[in-house]
Structure formats: structure tokens, C-alpha cells
Coordinates of C-alpha atoms and ligand atoms in Angstrom, one line a residue:
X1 CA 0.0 0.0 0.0
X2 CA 0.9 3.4 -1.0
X3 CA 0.4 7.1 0.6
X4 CA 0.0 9.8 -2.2
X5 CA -0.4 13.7 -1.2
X6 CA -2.0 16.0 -4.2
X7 CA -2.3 19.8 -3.2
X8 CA -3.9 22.4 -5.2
X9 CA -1.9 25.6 -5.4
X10 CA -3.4 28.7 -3.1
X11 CA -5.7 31.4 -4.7
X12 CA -3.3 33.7 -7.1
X13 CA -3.9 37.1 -8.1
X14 CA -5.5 36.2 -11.7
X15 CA -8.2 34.2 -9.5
X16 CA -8.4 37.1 -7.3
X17 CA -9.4 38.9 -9.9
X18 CA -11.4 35.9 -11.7
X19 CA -9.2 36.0 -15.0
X20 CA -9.0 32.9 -17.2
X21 CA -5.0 32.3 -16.2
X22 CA -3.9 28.7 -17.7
X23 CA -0.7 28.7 -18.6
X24 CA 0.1 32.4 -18.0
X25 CA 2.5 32.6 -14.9
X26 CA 0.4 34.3 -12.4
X27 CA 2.0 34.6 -8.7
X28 CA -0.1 33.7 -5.6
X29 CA -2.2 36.6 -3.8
X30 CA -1.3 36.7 -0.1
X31 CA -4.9 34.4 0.7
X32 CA -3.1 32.1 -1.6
X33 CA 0.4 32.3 0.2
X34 CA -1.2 31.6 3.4
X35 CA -3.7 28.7 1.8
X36 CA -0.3 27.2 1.4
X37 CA 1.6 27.5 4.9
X38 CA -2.0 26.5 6.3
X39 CA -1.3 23.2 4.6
X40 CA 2.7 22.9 5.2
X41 CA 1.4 23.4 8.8
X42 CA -1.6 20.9 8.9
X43 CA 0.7 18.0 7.3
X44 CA 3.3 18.3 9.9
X45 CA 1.3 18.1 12.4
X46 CA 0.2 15.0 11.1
X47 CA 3.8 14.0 10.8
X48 CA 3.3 13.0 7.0
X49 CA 7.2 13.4 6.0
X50 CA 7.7 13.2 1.6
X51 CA 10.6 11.4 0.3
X52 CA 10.6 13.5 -3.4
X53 CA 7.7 16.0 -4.9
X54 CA 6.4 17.4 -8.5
X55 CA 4.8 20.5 -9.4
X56 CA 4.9 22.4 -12.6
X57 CA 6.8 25.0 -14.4
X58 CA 4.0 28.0 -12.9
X59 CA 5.2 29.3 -9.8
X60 CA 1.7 29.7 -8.3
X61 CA 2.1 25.4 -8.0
X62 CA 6.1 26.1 -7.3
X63 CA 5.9 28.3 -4.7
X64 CA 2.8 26.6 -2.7
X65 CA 4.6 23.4 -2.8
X66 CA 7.9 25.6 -1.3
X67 CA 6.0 26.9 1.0
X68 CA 4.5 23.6 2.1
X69 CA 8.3 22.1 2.0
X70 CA 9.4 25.0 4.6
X71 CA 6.8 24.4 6.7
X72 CA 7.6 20.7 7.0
X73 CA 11.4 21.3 7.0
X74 CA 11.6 19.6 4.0
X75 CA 13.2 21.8 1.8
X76 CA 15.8 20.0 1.1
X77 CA 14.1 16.6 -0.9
X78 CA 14.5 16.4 -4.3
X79 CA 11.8 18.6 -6.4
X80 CA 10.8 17.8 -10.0
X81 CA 9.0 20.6 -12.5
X82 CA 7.7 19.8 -15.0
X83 CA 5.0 21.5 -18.1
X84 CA 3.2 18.4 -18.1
X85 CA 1.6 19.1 -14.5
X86 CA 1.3 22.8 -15.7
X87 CA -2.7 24.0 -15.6
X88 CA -4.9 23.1 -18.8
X89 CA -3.7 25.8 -21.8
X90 CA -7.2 28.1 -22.1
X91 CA -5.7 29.2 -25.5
X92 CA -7.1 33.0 -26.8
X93 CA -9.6 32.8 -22.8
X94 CA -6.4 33.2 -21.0
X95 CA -6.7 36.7 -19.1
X96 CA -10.1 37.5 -19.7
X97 CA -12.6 38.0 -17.2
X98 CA -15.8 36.8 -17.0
X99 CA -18.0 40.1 -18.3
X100 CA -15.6 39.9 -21.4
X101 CA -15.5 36.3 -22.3
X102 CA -19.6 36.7 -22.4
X103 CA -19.5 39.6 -24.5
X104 CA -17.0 38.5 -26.7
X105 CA -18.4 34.6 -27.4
X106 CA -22.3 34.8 -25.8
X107 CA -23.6 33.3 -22.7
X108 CA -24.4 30.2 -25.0
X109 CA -21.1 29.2 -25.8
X110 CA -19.8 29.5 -22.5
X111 CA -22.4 26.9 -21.3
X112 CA -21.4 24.9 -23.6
X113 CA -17.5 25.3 -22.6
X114 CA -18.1 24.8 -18.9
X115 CA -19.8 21.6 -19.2
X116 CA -17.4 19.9 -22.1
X117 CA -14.6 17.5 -21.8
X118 CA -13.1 17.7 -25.2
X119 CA -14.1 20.8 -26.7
X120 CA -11.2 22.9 -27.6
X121 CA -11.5 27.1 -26.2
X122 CA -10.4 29.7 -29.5
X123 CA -6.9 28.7 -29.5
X124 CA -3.8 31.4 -29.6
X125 CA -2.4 32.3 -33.2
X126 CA 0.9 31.6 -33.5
X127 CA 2.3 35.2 -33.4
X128 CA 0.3 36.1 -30.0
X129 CA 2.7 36.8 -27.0
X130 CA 0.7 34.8 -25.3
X131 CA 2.1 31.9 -27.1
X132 CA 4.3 29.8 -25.2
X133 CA 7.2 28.8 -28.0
X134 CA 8.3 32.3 -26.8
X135 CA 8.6 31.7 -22.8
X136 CA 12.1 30.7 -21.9
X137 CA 10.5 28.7 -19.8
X138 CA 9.5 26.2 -22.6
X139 CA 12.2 26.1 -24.7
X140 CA 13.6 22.7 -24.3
X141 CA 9.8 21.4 -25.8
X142 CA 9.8 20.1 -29.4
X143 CA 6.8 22.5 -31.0
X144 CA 4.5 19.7 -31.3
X145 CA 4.0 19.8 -27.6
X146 CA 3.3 23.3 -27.5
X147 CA -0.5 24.0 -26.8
X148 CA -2.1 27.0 -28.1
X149 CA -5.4 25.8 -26.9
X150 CA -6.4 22.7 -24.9
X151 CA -9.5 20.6 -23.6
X152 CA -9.7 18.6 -20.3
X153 CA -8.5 15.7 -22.7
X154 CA -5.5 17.2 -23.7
X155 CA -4.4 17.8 -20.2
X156 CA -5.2 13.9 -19.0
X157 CA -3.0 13.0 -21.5
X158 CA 0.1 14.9 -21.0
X159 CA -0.6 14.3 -17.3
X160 CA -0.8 10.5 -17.4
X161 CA 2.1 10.4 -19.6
X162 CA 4.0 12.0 -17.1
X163 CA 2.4 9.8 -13.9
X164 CA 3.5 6.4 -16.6
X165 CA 6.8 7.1 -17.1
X166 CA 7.8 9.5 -13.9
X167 CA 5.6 9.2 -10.6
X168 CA 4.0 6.1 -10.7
X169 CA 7.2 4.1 -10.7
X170 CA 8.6 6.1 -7.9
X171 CA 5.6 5.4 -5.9
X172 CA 6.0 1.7 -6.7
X173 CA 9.8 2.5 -5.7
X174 CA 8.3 3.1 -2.1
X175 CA 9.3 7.0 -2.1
X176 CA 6.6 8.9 0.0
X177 CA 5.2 12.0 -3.3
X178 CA 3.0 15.1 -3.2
X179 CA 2.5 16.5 -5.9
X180 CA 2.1 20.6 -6.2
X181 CA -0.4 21.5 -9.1
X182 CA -3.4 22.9 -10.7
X183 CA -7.0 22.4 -10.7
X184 CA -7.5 20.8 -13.8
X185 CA -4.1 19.1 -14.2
X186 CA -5.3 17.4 -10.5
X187 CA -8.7 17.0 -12.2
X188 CA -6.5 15.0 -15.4
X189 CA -5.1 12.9 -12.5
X190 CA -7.8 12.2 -10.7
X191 CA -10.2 11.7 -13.9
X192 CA -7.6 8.0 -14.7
X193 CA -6.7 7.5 -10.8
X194 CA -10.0 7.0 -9.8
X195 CA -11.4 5.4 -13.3
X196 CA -14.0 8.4 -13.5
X197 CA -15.8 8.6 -16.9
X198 CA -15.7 12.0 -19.4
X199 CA -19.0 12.9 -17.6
X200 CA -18.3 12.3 -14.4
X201 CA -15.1 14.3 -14.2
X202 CA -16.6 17.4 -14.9
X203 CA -18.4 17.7 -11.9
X204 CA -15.1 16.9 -9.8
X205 CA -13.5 20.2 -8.5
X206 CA -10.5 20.4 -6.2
X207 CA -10.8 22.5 -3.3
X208 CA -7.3 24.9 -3.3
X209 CA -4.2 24.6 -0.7
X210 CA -6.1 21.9 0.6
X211 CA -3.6 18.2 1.0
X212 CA -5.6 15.8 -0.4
X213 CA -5.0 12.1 1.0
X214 CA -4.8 9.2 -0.9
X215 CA -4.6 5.4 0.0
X216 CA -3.5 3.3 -3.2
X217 CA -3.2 -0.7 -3.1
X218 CA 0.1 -2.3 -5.2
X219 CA -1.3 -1.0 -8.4
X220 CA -1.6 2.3 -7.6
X221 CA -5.5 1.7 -7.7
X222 CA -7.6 4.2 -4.6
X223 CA -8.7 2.4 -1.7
X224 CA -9.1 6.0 0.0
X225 CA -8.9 9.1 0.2
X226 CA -9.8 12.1 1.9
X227 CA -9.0 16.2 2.8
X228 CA -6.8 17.3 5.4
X229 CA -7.9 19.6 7.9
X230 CA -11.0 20.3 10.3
X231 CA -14.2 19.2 8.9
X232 CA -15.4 23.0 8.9
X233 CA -11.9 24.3 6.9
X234 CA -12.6 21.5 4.7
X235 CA -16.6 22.1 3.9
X236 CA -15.9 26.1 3.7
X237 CA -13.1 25.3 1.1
X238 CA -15.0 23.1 -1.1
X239 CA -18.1 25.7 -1.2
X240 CA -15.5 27.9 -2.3
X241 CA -15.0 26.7 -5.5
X242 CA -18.2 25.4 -5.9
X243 CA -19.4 28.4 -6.7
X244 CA -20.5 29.0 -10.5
X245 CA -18.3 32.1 -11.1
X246 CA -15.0 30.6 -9.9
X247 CA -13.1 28.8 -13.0
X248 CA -12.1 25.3 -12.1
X249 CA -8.4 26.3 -13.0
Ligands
8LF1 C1 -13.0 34.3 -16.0 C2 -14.4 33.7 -15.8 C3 -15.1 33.5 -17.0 C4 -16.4 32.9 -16.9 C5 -16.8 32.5 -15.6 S1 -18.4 31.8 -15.5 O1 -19.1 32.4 -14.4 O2 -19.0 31.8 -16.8 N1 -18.1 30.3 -15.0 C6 -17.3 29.4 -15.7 C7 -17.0 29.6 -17.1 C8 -16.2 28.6 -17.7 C9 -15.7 27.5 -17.0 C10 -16.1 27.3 -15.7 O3 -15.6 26.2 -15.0 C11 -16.9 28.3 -15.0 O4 -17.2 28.1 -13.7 C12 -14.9 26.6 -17.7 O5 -14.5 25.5 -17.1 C13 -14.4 26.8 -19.0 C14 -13.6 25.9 -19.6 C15 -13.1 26.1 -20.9 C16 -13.6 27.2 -21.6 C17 -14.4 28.2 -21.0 C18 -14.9 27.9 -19.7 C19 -15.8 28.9 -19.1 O6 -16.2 29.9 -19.7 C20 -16.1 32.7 -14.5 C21 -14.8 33.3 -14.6

């Protein structure tokens, strides 16, 4: 049996201010920053202790997973970054708000985007800065990996490549992981972990800076799971995000 830590990263200040945000590099708001100690906090306490951790290449995942690791005085295990955990690409959405992605598309076709796994948002043209062939940060990455728009099905498959080849054999290795990411690139991972169908995933929505627990038997399949914290932190953070005007990102 295998213990498996997944944290959400802390509210940043694109979600503050309800922008779609994707793969844009926004940094965490102070709520966020303290979402994140909150958690480095709760998980000593319950003397979990991490033998190696992933997070992406955004540093509002980077830095609540460094702030989790200080908290635990565990700063010093091995840390791996990767694009493939980076948040689902929202293509031409990223860094509008709400008020302007209804005027710009209709009410109708947002609907229709909110409730779909595999339909694709207006993706970037190649010569918008927004693209990300021309981030530093992405440099490395053959073009054909480079998203200028994405569904939910995009990101489970970049993300279960990576848990194939990288995590899953570590956690079969015996190291103790948490892994530091986003809401939808936890929703990619949770959508095969847990077997859940296209429909059935949509509905899933991970509560931010909030350790989530899981149990998995010698294949790595869930025999449980569950949210750290008090039963009252936990219910007020999952009504946060249930609620229809917070993006699931
Ligand atoms: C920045 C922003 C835009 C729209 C809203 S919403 O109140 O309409 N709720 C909403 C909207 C969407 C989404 C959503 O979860 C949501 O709550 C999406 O998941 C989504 C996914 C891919 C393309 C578009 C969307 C989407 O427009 C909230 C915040």
C-alpha cells in the first residue's frame, strides 16, 4: 500500500481577480500564500514526511509546494518541475474576465465550454505573446507539444504520460510523493486514478491549498482518500470553489 499527497496551489492574483489564467505565470495573492503554509502546517502536524515532490513549471504550484516544504522542513528533498503538470492551456480565454469572455463569445457558448470535456476554447495564433514557444521557460519542448489551446482531454493526456513514465514508478519504488499542481491538471489525474468517466469528471472540483490524501493498493489503484484539515476548513473550502463564477483552474 501506497500514501500519495495531491495539493492544489493557493488562490493567485488572476483568481483574485477571476481571469481565465492557464498557462500564464500568475504569482499567488497573499490568501493564496497563506492557503499554502495553512497546509505545510496541517501536514506536519500529522507527521506525513515526503521522500521526493512534483509541481509544474508556474510558480503559483512552485511556490505553494515551497512553501508547504518549509513548513515541513523539507526543503531539502528532491523537487521535479515539469510542463506536463502545468494548468490546462485556455488558448485565446487566458486573461479575460468573466463580463468579457460573455461579450466576446455569448452566454451560449460559455455553457457549452463549462460543461465539455473535449471541446477545444479559441486557440492562440501563432504570433500572440501569449504563445508559449516564446517563454524561456518552454524552450527545451519540441513544437509539437506546445499548446495554443487545450481541452480537459489534452491535459489527461500529458498528465498521465508524465504519472506512466515519472511518478507512478517512484511510488512503486516506495518513495513517499506530493505533488504541487493545478485544478484541472489534479482533475486529469484524478479523472484515470480514480477510473472516472468523461462525464463524471466534470463535476469533480478540487478544493485549493487543501492536501488531499490518498490510500493506493500495489497498483496504484484508490482504496481511500480524503481532505486534510478540520471538517469545517474543509466544507468552507470546497463551497468555495463550488461556486458557478469561480473557474475550475
Ligand atoms: C474568468 C471567468 C469566466 C467565466 C466565468 S463563469 O461564471 O461563466 N463560469 C465558468 C466559465 C467557464 C468555465 C467554468 O468552470 C466556469 O465556472 C470553464 O471551465 C471553461 C472551460 C473552458 C472554456 C471556457 C470555460 C468557461 O467559460 C467565471 C470566470
Amino acid at each position: 500500500m501506497y500514501k500519495l499527497v495531491l495539493i492544489r496551489h493557493g488562490e493567485s492574483e488572476w483568481n483574485k481577480a477571476n481571469l481565465f489564467t492557464g498557462w500564464m505565470d500568475a504569482d499567488l495573492s497573499d490568501k493564496g500564500i497563506q492557503e499554502a503554509l495553512h497546509a505545510g502546517r496541517l501536514l506536519r502536524e500529522e507527521q506525513f514526511v515526503f521522500d521526493v515532490a512534483y509541481t509544474s513549471y508556474l510558480k503559483r504550484a512552485i511556490k505553494t509546494l515551497d512553501y508547504v516544504l518549509e513548513e515541513m522542513d523539507l526543503l531539502w528533498i528532491p523537487v521535479y518541475k515539469t510542463w506536463r503538470l502545468n494548468e490546462r492551456h485556455y488558448g485565446a480565454l487566458q486573461g479575460l474576465s468573466k463580463t468579457t469572455t460573455a461579450e466576446k463569445y455569448g452566454e451560449e457558448q460559455v455553457k457549452l465550454w463549462r460543461r465539455s470535456y473535449d471541446v477545444l476554447p479559441p486557440a492562440l495564433t501563432k504570433d500572440d505573446d501569449r504563445n508559449p514557444r516564446y517563454d524561456v521557460k518552454y524552450r527545451d519542448i519540441d513544437d509539437a507539444f506546445i499548446p495554443l489551446t487545450e481541452s480537459l482531454k489534452e491535459t489527461v493526456v500529458r498528465v498521465r504520460d508524465y504519472w506512466d513514465k515519472e511518478i507512478s514508478p517512484q511510488i512503486k519504488a516506495g518513495k513517499k510523493v506530493i505533488i504541487a499542481a493545478h485544478g484541472n491538471s489534479l482533475r486529469a489525474l484524478i479523472k484515470f486514478l480514480d477510473n472516472l468517466s468523461s462525464e463524471e469528471i466534470i463535476d469533480v472540483n478540487v478544493p485549493t491549498g487543501t492536501p488531499l490524501v490518498y490510500t493506493l493498493d500495489d497498483q496504484l489503484h484508490p482504496i481511500a482518500k480524503y481532505y486534510l484539515g478540520s471538517e469545517q476548513h474543509i466544507e468552507s473550502k470546497i463551497q468555495e470553489v463550488a461556486k458557478p463564477d469561480k473557474i475550475m483552474e
